[in-house]
PDB file of C-alpha atoms in Angstrom:
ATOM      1  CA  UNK A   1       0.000   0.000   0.000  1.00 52.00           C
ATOM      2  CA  UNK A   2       2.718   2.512   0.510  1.00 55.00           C
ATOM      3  CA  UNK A   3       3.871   1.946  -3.133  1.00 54.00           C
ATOM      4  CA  UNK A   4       0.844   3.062  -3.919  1.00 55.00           C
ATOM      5  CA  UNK A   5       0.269   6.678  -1.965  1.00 58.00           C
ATOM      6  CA  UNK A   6       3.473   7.563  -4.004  1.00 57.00           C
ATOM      7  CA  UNK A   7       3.544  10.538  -6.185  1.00 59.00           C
ATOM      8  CA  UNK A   8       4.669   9.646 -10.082  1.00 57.00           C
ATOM      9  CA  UNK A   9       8.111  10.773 -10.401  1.00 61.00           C
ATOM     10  CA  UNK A  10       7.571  11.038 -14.105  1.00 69.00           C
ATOM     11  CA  UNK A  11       8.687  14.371 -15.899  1.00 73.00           C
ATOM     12  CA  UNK A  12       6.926  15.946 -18.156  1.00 74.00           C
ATOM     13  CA  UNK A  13       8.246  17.102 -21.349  1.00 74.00           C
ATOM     14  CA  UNK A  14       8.907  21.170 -21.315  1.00 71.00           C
ATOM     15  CA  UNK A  15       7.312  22.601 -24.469  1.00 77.00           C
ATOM     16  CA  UNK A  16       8.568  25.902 -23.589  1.00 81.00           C
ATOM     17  CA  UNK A  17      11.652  27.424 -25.503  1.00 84.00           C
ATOM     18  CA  UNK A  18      13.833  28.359 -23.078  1.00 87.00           C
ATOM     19  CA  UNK A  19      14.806  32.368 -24.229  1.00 89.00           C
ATOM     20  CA  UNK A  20      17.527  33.506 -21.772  1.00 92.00           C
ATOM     21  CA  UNK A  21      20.579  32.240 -23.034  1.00 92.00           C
ATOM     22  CA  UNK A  22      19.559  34.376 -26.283  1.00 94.00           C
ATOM     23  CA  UNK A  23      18.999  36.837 -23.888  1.00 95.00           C
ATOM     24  CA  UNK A  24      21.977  36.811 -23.104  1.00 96.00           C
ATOM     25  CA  UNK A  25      23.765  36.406 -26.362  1.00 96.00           C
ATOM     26  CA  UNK A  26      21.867  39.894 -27.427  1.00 96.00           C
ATOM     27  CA  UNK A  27      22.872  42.218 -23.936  1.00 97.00           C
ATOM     28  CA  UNK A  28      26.860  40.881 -25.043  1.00 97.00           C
ATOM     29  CA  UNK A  29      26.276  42.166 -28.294  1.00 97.00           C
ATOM     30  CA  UNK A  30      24.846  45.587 -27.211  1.00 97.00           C
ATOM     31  CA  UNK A  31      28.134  46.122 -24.983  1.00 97.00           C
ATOM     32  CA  UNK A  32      30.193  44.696 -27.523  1.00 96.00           C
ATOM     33  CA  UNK A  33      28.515  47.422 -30.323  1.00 94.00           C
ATOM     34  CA  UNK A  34      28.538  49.911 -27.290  1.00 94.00           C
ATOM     35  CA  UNK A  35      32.266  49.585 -26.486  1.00 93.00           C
ATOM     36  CA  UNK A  36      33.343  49.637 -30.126  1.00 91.00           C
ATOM     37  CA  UNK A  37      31.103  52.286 -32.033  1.00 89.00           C
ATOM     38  CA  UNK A  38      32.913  55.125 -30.436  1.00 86.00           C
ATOM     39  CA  UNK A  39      36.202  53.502 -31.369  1.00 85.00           C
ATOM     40  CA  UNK A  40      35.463  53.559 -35.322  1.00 82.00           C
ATOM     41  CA  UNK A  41      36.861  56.745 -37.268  1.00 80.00           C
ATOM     42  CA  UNK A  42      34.743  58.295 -39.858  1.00 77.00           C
ATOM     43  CA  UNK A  43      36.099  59.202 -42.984  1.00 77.00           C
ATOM     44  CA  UNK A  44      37.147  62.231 -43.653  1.00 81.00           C
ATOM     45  CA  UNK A  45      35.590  64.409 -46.369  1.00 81.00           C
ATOM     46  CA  UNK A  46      36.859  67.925 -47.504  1.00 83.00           C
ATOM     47  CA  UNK A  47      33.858  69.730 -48.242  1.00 80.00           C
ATOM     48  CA  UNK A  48      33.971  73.059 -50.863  1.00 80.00           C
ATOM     49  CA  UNK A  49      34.605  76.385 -48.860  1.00 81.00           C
ATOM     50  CA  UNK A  50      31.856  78.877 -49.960  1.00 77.00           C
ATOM     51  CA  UNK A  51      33.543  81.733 -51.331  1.00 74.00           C
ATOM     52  CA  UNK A  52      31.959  85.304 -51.615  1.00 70.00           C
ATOM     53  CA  UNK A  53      28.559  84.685 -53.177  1.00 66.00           C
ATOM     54  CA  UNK A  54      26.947  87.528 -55.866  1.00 69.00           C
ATOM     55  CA  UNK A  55      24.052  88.614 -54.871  1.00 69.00           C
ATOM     56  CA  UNK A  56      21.023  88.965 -57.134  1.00 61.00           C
ATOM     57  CA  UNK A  57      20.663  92.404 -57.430  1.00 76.00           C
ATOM     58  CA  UNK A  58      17.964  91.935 -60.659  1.00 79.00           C
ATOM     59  CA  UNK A  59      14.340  91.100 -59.413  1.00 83.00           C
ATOM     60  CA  UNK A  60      12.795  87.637 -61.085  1.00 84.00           C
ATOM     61  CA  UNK A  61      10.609  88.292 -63.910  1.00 86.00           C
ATOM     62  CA  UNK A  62       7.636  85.676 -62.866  1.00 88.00           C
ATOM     63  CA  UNK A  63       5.807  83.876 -65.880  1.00 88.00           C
ATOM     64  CA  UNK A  64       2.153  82.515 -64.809  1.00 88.00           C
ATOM     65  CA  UNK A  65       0.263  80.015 -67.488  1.00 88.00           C
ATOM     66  CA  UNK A  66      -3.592  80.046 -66.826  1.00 88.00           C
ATOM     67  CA  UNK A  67      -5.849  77.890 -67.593  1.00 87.00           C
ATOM     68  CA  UNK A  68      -6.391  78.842 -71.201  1.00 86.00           C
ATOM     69  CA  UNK A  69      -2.656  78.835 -71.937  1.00 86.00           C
ATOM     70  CA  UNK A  70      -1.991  82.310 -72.036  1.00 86.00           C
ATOM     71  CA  UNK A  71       1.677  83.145 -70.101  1.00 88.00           C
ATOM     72  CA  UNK A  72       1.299  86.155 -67.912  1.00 88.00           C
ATOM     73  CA  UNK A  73       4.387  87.796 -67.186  1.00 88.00           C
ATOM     74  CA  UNK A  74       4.927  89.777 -64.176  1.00 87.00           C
ATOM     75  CA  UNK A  75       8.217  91.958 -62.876  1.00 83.00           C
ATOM     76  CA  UNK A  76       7.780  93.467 -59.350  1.00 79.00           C
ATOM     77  CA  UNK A  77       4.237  92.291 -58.936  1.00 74.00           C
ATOM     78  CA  UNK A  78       2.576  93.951 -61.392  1.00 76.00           C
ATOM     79  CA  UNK A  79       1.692  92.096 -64.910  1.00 78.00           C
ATOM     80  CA  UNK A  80       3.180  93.347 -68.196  1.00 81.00           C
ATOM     81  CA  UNK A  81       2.277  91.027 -70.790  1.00 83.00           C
ATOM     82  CA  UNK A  82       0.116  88.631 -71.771  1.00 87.00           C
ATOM     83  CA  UNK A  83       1.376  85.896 -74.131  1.00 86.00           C
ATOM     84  CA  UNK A  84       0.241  83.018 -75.777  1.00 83.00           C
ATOM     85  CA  UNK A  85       2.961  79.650 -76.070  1.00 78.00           C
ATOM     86  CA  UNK A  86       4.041  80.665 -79.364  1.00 83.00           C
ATOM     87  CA  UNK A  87       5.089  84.482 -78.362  1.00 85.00           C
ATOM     88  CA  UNK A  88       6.637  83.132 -75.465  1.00 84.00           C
ATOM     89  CA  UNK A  89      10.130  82.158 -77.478  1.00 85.00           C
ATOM     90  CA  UNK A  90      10.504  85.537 -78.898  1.00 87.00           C
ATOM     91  CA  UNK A  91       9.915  86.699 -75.860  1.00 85.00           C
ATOM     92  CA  UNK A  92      12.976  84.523 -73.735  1.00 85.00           C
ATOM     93  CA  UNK A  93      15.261  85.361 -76.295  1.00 87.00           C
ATOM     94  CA  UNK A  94      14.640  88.986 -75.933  1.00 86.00           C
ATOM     95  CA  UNK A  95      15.089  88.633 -72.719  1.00 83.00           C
ATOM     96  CA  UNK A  96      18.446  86.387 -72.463  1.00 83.00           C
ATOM     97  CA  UNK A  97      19.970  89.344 -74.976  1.00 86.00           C
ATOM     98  CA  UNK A  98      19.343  92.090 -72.338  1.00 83.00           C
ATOM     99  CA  UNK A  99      19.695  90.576 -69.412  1.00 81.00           C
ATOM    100  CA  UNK A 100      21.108  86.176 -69.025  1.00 79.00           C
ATOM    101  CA  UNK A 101      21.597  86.638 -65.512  1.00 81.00           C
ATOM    102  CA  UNK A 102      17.654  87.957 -64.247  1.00 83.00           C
ATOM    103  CA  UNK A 103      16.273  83.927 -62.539  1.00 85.00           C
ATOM    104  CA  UNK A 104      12.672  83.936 -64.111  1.00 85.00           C
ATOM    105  CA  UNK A 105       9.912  81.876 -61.833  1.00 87.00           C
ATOM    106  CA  UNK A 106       7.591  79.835 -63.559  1.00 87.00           C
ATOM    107  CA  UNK A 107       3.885  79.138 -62.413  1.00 89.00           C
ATOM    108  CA  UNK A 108       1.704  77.486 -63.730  1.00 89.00           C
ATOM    109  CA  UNK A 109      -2.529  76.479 -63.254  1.00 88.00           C
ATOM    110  CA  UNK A 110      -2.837  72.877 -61.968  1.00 88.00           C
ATOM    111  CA  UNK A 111      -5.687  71.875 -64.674  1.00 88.00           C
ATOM    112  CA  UNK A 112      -2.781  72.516 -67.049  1.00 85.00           C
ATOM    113  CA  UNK A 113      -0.872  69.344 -68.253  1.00 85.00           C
ATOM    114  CA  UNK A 114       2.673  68.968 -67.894  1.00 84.00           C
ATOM    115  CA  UNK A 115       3.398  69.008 -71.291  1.00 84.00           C
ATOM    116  CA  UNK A 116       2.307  72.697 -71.746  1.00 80.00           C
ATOM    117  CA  UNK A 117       4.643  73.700 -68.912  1.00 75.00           C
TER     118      UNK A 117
END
């Protein structure tokens, strides 16, 4: 009878993965990265010095496309001319002969497709 009030000493199986050694693995890592990072030198790049930049001293001359195709140009605000695309090339190249240097802004409508611009 006293064989009998015995507990099982049978095991069970463990069917959980046991994570702490790769725990452990990954904190060494860390402190290995940690420790070494500030070790590694960075190349060195020469970078351009900026030298004395001109300053635009001509105003943009801003050309707006509406919706119908027609290029507005403006200079300080106020519009000059109206074009349509095919006046427009005369236009730049009487332009580029007085003055290469003036920047020129384009806008245009968003109905108008990216060809036209």
């Amino acid at each position: 009878m006293a064989g009998s009030l015995r507990r099982s000493s049978k095991r069970r199986a463990m069917s959980d993965i046991n994570v702490v050694p790769y725990i452990d693995v990954m904190l060494v890592l860390l402190v290995i990265f940690m420790v070494t990072a500030p070790m590694v030198n960075p190349g060195v790049v020469n970078l351009p010095t900026v030298g004395g930049a001109k300053v635009q001293s001509l105003p943009p001359v801003f050309l707006t496309i509406d919706a119908n195709e027609n290029v507005i140009v403006r200079k300080d605000g106020d519009p000059v001319q109206t074009l349509n695309k095919f006046e427009l090339g005369a236009f730049a190249r009487s332009q580029a002969e007085k003055s290469a240097e003036q920047p020129v802004v384009l806008a245009a409508d968003k109905s108008i497709k990216y060809e036209v611009v």
